[in-house]
């Protein structure tokens, strides 16, 4: 990145996206890797601008087989044990579901909203929930029988396949949500258009190098980047609005 931009670059890592959002708002951070919900928050609170969306390989079901097609969105799935007798979302009534934090797009917001649209209000005790940390833990909760179902991103089963070799046959999806916009590369509000272009070009160039691709693929599961605009995230705002209504 230093070579591409021609200026010193300092990289910092945070496990809390809200911290990145606030740091961008206070001009302590110029560029952030933000998932869709965090970008929407950054744009709302501080006027942050989206430059790029990540591309990843899509998946072919039922066994999370990667395709050779790059896509700029992903999906959430509801997983269950194959022998559980749960065949559809209607069968989830009264069951225990492993979920992520309520800010997680794939681990909470999208599946909760789409369940609501099918007549299930997760906050009205139609189901019970247990919060787990990490989509791999959601998969394992179903695999080990500590939860009847889990909300995870499509492809999450591959995270545990090394230790749970039969996970594809024992844990299966019964529902897949609509597409969720991929992660963003976002800049602070007052970044000049000149630097917007330079930063976007730099990330695209880095993704095309062997070393750069290895880094973004291993750390973020990104395969490349495409131009993005704020209107791409209208759907996120719509889902967030419904999710807040459900929470009330």
Short mmCIF file of C-alpha atoms in Angstrom, two decimals:
data_model
loop_
_atom_site.label_atom_id
_atom_site.label_comp_id
_atom_site.label_asym_id
_atom_site.label_seq_id
_atom_site.Cartn_x
_atom_site.Cartn_y
_atom_site.Cartn_z
CA UNK A 1 0.00 0.00 0.00
CA UNK A 2 2.88 2.36 0.82
CA UNK A 3 4.33 1.72 -2.62
CA UNK A 4 1.00 2.21 -4.41
CA UNK A 5 0.13 5.45 -2.60
CA UNK A 6 3.62 6.88 -2.31
CA UNK A 7 3.14 7.85 1.34
CA UNK A 8 3.73 6.15 4.72
CA UNK A 9 0.87 3.85 5.72
CA UNK A 10 0.08 2.75 9.26
CA UNK A 11 -2.07 -0.34 9.74
CA UNK A 12 -3.97 -1.06 12.95
CA UNK A 13 -6.26 -3.96 13.82
CA UNK A 14 -9.49 -3.76 15.80
CA UNK A 15 -11.90 -6.54 16.73
CA UNK A 16 -14.66 -3.97 17.27
CA UNK A 17 -16.10 -2.32 14.16
CA UNK A 18 -17.73 0.44 16.21
CA UNK A 19 -14.24 1.51 17.27
CA UNK A 20 -13.21 1.84 13.62
CA UNK A 21 -16.35 3.81 12.81
CA UNK A 22 -15.70 6.25 15.67
CA UNK A 23 -12.01 6.54 14.76
CA UNK A 24 -12.96 7.47 11.20
CA UNK A 25 -15.41 10.03 12.54
CA UNK A 26 -12.69 11.65 14.68
CA UNK A 27 -10.16 11.51 11.80
CA UNK A 28 -7.88 9.09 13.62
CA UNK A 29 -8.41 6.57 10.81
CA UNK A 30 -8.57 7.43 7.11
CA UNK A 31 -9.58 4.09 5.59
CA UNK A 32 -11.49 1.18 7.11
CA UNK A 33 -12.45 -2.36 6.19
CA UNK A 34 -16.11 -2.34 7.25
CA UNK A 35 -18.90 -4.90 6.89
CA UNK A 36 -22.16 -3.54 5.43
CA UNK A 37 -23.90 -2.64 8.69
CA UNK A 38 -20.84 -0.87 10.05
CA UNK A 39 -20.53 1.10 6.81
CA UNK A 40 -24.18 2.16 7.01
CA UNK A 41 -23.57 3.37 10.57
CA UNK A 42 -20.38 5.22 9.57
CA UNK A 43 -22.21 6.91 6.71
CA UNK A 44 -25.14 7.91 8.91
CA UNK A 45 -23.10 9.18 11.85
CA UNK A 46 -20.08 10.68 10.12
CA UNK A 47 -20.76 10.84 6.38
CA UNK A 48 -18.11 8.20 5.59
CA UNK A 49 -17.87 7.22 1.92
CA UNK A 50 -17.81 3.72 0.45
CA UNK A 51 -15.23 3.21 -2.30
CA UNK A 52 -15.15 -0.51 -2.95
CA UNK A 53 -16.89 -3.78 -2.20
CA UNK A 54 -15.03 -7.03 -1.80
CA UNK A 55 -15.50 -9.92 -4.20
CA UNK A 56 -15.58 -13.51 -3.03
CA UNK A 57 -16.25 -16.82 -4.72
CA UNK A 58 -19.84 -17.95 -4.50
CA UNK A 59 -20.94 -21.29 -3.07
CA UNK A 60 -22.81 -24.21 -4.54
CA UNK A 61 -25.12 -26.12 -2.21
CA UNK A 62 -25.73 -28.43 -0.44
CA UNK A 63 -22.04 -28.89 0.48
CA UNK A 64 -20.61 -25.34 0.42
CA UNK A 65 -18.59 -26.06 -2.71
CA UNK A 66 -16.85 -22.87 -3.90
CA UNK A 67 -17.67 -21.89 -7.47
CA UNK A 68 -15.35 -20.12 -9.89
CA UNK A 69 -17.68 -17.12 -10.05
CA UNK A 70 -16.77 -13.96 -8.16
CA UNK A 71 -19.70 -12.23 -6.47
CA UNK A 72 -20.11 -8.98 -4.51
CA UNK A 73 -22.65 -10.40 -2.06
CA UNK A 74 -23.04 -13.34 0.29
CA UNK A 75 -25.92 -15.03 2.11
CA UNK A 76 -26.94 -16.19 5.55
CA UNK A 77 -28.13 -19.72 6.23
CA UNK A 78 -30.11 -21.50 8.89
CA UNK A 79 -28.37 -24.79 9.67
CA UNK A 80 -29.79 -27.84 11.46
CA UNK A 81 -28.73 -31.43 12.10
CA UNK A 82 -29.78 -33.63 9.22
CA UNK A 83 -31.51 -36.17 11.48
CA UNK A 84 -33.31 -33.54 13.60
CA UNK A 85 -36.62 -33.72 11.78
CA UNK A 86 -36.42 -29.97 11.11
CA UNK A 87 -37.12 -29.64 7.41
CA UNK A 88 -38.34 -26.05 7.08
CA UNK A 89 -38.45 -22.80 9.02
CA UNK A 90 -41.95 -23.69 10.24
CA UNK A 91 -40.35 -26.59 12.14
CA UNK A 92 -38.18 -24.16 14.14
CA UNK A 93 -41.00 -23.18 16.48
CA UNK A 94 -40.01 -23.96 20.06
CA UNK A 95 -36.40 -24.77 19.09
CA UNK A 96 -33.11 -23.32 20.34
CA UNK A 97 -31.09 -21.30 17.83
CA UNK A 98 -27.41 -20.36 18.11
CA UNK A 99 -27.01 -16.73 17.01
CA UNK A 100 -24.32 -14.07 16.77
CA UNK A 101 -24.36 -10.57 18.25
CA UNK A 102 -27.37 -8.47 17.27
CA UNK A 103 -25.14 -6.29 15.06
CA UNK A 104 -24.17 -9.29 12.90
CA UNK A 105 -25.74 -9.09 9.45
CA UNK A 106 -25.60 -12.81 8.66
CA UNK A 107 -25.66 -14.07 12.24
CA UNK A 108 -28.70 -12.09 13.33
CA UNK A 109 -30.26 -9.32 11.22
CA UNK A 110 -31.00 -11.05 7.91
CA UNK A 111 -32.28 -14.37 9.29
CA UNK A 112 -34.29 -12.63 12.04
CA UNK A 113 -35.97 -10.32 9.52
CA UNK A 114 -36.73 -13.10 7.06
CA UNK A 115 -38.10 -15.34 9.83
CA UNK A 116 -40.31 -12.41 10.82
CA UNK A 117 -41.52 -12.17 7.24
CA UNK A 118 -42.49 -15.85 7.49
CA UNK A 119 -44.49 -15.27 10.67
CA UNK A 120 -41.80 -15.96 13.30
CA UNK A 121 -41.00 -13.20 15.78
CA UNK A 122 -37.79 -14.25 17.45
CA UNK A 123 -38.44 -11.85 20.35
CA UNK A 124 -41.92 -13.25 21.02
CA UNK A 125 -40.51 -16.57 22.18
CA UNK A 126 -41.51 -18.47 19.04
CA UNK A 127 -37.94 -19.75 19.39
CA UNK A 128 -35.22 -19.46 22.05
CA UNK A 129 -31.73 -18.20 21.29
CA UNK A 130 -28.23 -18.67 22.64
CA UNK A 131 -25.49 -16.25 21.61
CA UNK A 132 -22.20 -17.76 20.47
CA UNK A 133 -19.01 -15.96 19.44
CA UNK A 134 -18.10 -16.79 15.88
CA UNK A 135 -19.90 -18.50 13.02
CA UNK A 136 -17.73 -21.58 13.49
CA UNK A 137 -19.15 -21.89 17.00
CA UNK A 138 -22.65 -21.64 15.57
CA UNK A 139 -21.94 -24.58 13.29
CA UNK A 140 -20.43 -26.60 16.15
CA UNK A 141 -23.39 -25.87 18.43
CA UNK A 142 -25.61 -27.64 15.91
CA UNK A 143 -23.04 -30.36 15.23
CA UNK A 144 -22.66 -31.12 18.96
CA UNK A 145 -26.38 -30.88 19.66
CA UNK A 146 -26.24 -27.91 22.05
CA UNK A 147 -28.51 -25.97 19.69
CA UNK A 148 -31.19 -27.12 17.27
CA UNK A 149 -30.27 -24.57 14.62
CA UNK A 150 -27.80 -21.78 13.90
CA UNK A 151 -27.70 -18.53 11.95
CA UNK A 152 -24.40 -18.40 10.02
CA UNK A 153 -22.98 -17.08 6.78
CA UNK A 154 -23.06 -19.41 3.79
CA UNK A 155 -19.83 -21.40 3.75
CA UNK A 156 -19.38 -21.38 7.54
CA UNK A 157 -19.30 -25.18 7.67
CA UNK A 158 -15.96 -25.13 5.86
CA UNK A 159 -14.45 -23.38 8.91
CA UNK A 160 -14.81 -26.53 11.03
CA UNK A 161 -14.39 -29.20 8.37
CA UNK A 162 -10.82 -29.96 9.42
CA UNK A 163 -11.92 -30.99 12.93
CA UNK A 164 -15.45 -32.16 12.09
CA UNK A 165 -14.87 -34.07 8.87
CA UNK A 166 -18.47 -35.24 8.56
CA UNK A 167 -20.00 -31.80 9.14
CA UNK A 168 -21.35 -31.53 5.59
CA UNK A 169 -23.39 -34.70 5.96
CA UNK A 170 -24.51 -34.08 9.56
CA UNK A 171 -25.27 -30.34 9.45
CA UNK A 172 -27.39 -29.06 6.56
CA UNK A 173 -29.07 -25.80 5.50
CA UNK A 174 -32.85 -25.54 5.54
CA UNK A 175 -33.03 -21.89 4.56
CA UNK A 176 -30.87 -19.38 2.69
CA UNK A 177 -31.50 -15.64 2.83
CA UNK A 178 -31.39 -13.10 0.07
CA UNK A 179 -28.01 -11.63 -0.86
CA UNK A 180 -26.11 -9.40 1.57
CA UNK A 181 -23.64 -6.84 0.16
CA UNK A 182 -20.03 -7.83 0.76
CA UNK A 183 -17.55 -6.00 3.01
CA UNK A 184 -16.52 -2.47 2.09
CA UNK A 185 -13.46 -0.33 1.88
CA UNK A 186 -14.65 2.96 3.31
CA UNK A 187 -12.96 6.35 3.74
CA UNK A 188 -13.68 9.31 5.96
CA UNK A 189 -16.04 12.04 4.79
CA UNK A 190 -13.49 14.73 3.94
CA UNK A 191 -11.18 12.55 1.85
CA UNK A 192 -10.60 14.35 -1.46
CA UNK A 193 -11.87 12.82 -4.71
CA UNK A 194 -8.24 12.61 -5.84
CA UNK A 195 -7.36 10.42 -2.88
CA UNK A 196 -10.59 8.45 -3.20
CA UNK A 197 -9.45 7.39 -6.66
CA UNK A 198 -5.85 6.71 -5.60
CA UNK A 199 -6.94 4.54 -2.67
CA UNK A 200 -9.44 2.59 -4.77
CA UNK A 201 -6.87 2.01 -7.50
CA UNK A 202 -4.29 0.93 -4.93
CA UNK A 203 -6.53 -1.74 -3.41
CA UNK A 204 -7.48 -3.06 -6.85
CA UNK A 205 -3.82 -3.21 -7.87
CA UNK A 206 -2.73 -4.94 -4.66
CA UNK A 207 -5.46 -7.56 -5.06
CA UNK A 208 -4.02 -8.48 -8.46
CA UNK A 209 -0.51 -9.18 -7.15
CA UNK A 210 0.39 -12.62 -5.84
CA UNK A 211 1.49 -11.41 -2.40
CA UNK A 212 -1.35 -8.92 -2.06
CA UNK A 213 -3.96 -11.46 -3.05
CA UNK A 214 -2.59 -13.99 -0.56
CA UNK A 215 -2.96 -11.43 2.25
CA UNK A 216 -6.50 -10.27 1.49
CA UNK A 217 -7.62 -13.84 0.82
CA UNK A 218 -6.16 -15.33 4.01
CA UNK A 219 -7.08 -12.46 6.34
CA UNK A 220 -10.42 -11.30 4.92
CA UNK A 221 -11.46 -14.02 2.44
CA UNK A 222 -11.46 -11.30 -0.23
CA UNK A 223 -10.54 -12.20 -3.80
CA UNK A 224 -10.64 -8.71 -5.28
CA UNK A 225 -12.51 -5.41 -5.25
CA UNK A 226 -15.09 -3.63 -7.39
CA UNK A 227 -16.38 -0.07 -7.32
CA UNK A 228 -19.27 0.54 -4.93
CA UNK A 229 -21.84 3.25 -4.26
CA UNK A 230 -23.99 4.09 -1.28
CA UNK A 231 -27.22 2.99 -2.99
CA UNK A 232 -25.88 -0.60 -2.97
CA UNK A 233 -26.60 -0.58 0.76
CA UNK A 234 -30.21 0.55 0.63
CA UNK A 235 -31.23 -3.04 1.33
CA UNK A 236 -29.15 -3.05 4.53
CA UNK A 237 -30.99 0.02 5.75
CA UNK A 238 -34.33 -1.64 4.98
CA UNK A 239 -33.40 -4.78 6.94
CA UNK A 240 -32.05 -2.70 9.84
CA UNK A 241 -35.33 -0.79 10.01
CA UNK A 242 -37.35 -4.01 10.20
CA UNK A 243 -34.95 -5.51 12.76
CA UNK A 244 -35.39 -2.48 15.03
CA UNK A 245 -39.16 -2.81 14.71
CA UNK A 246 -38.93 -6.46 15.78
CA UNK A 247 -36.79 -5.49 18.78
CA UNK A 248 -39.41 -3.08 20.09
#
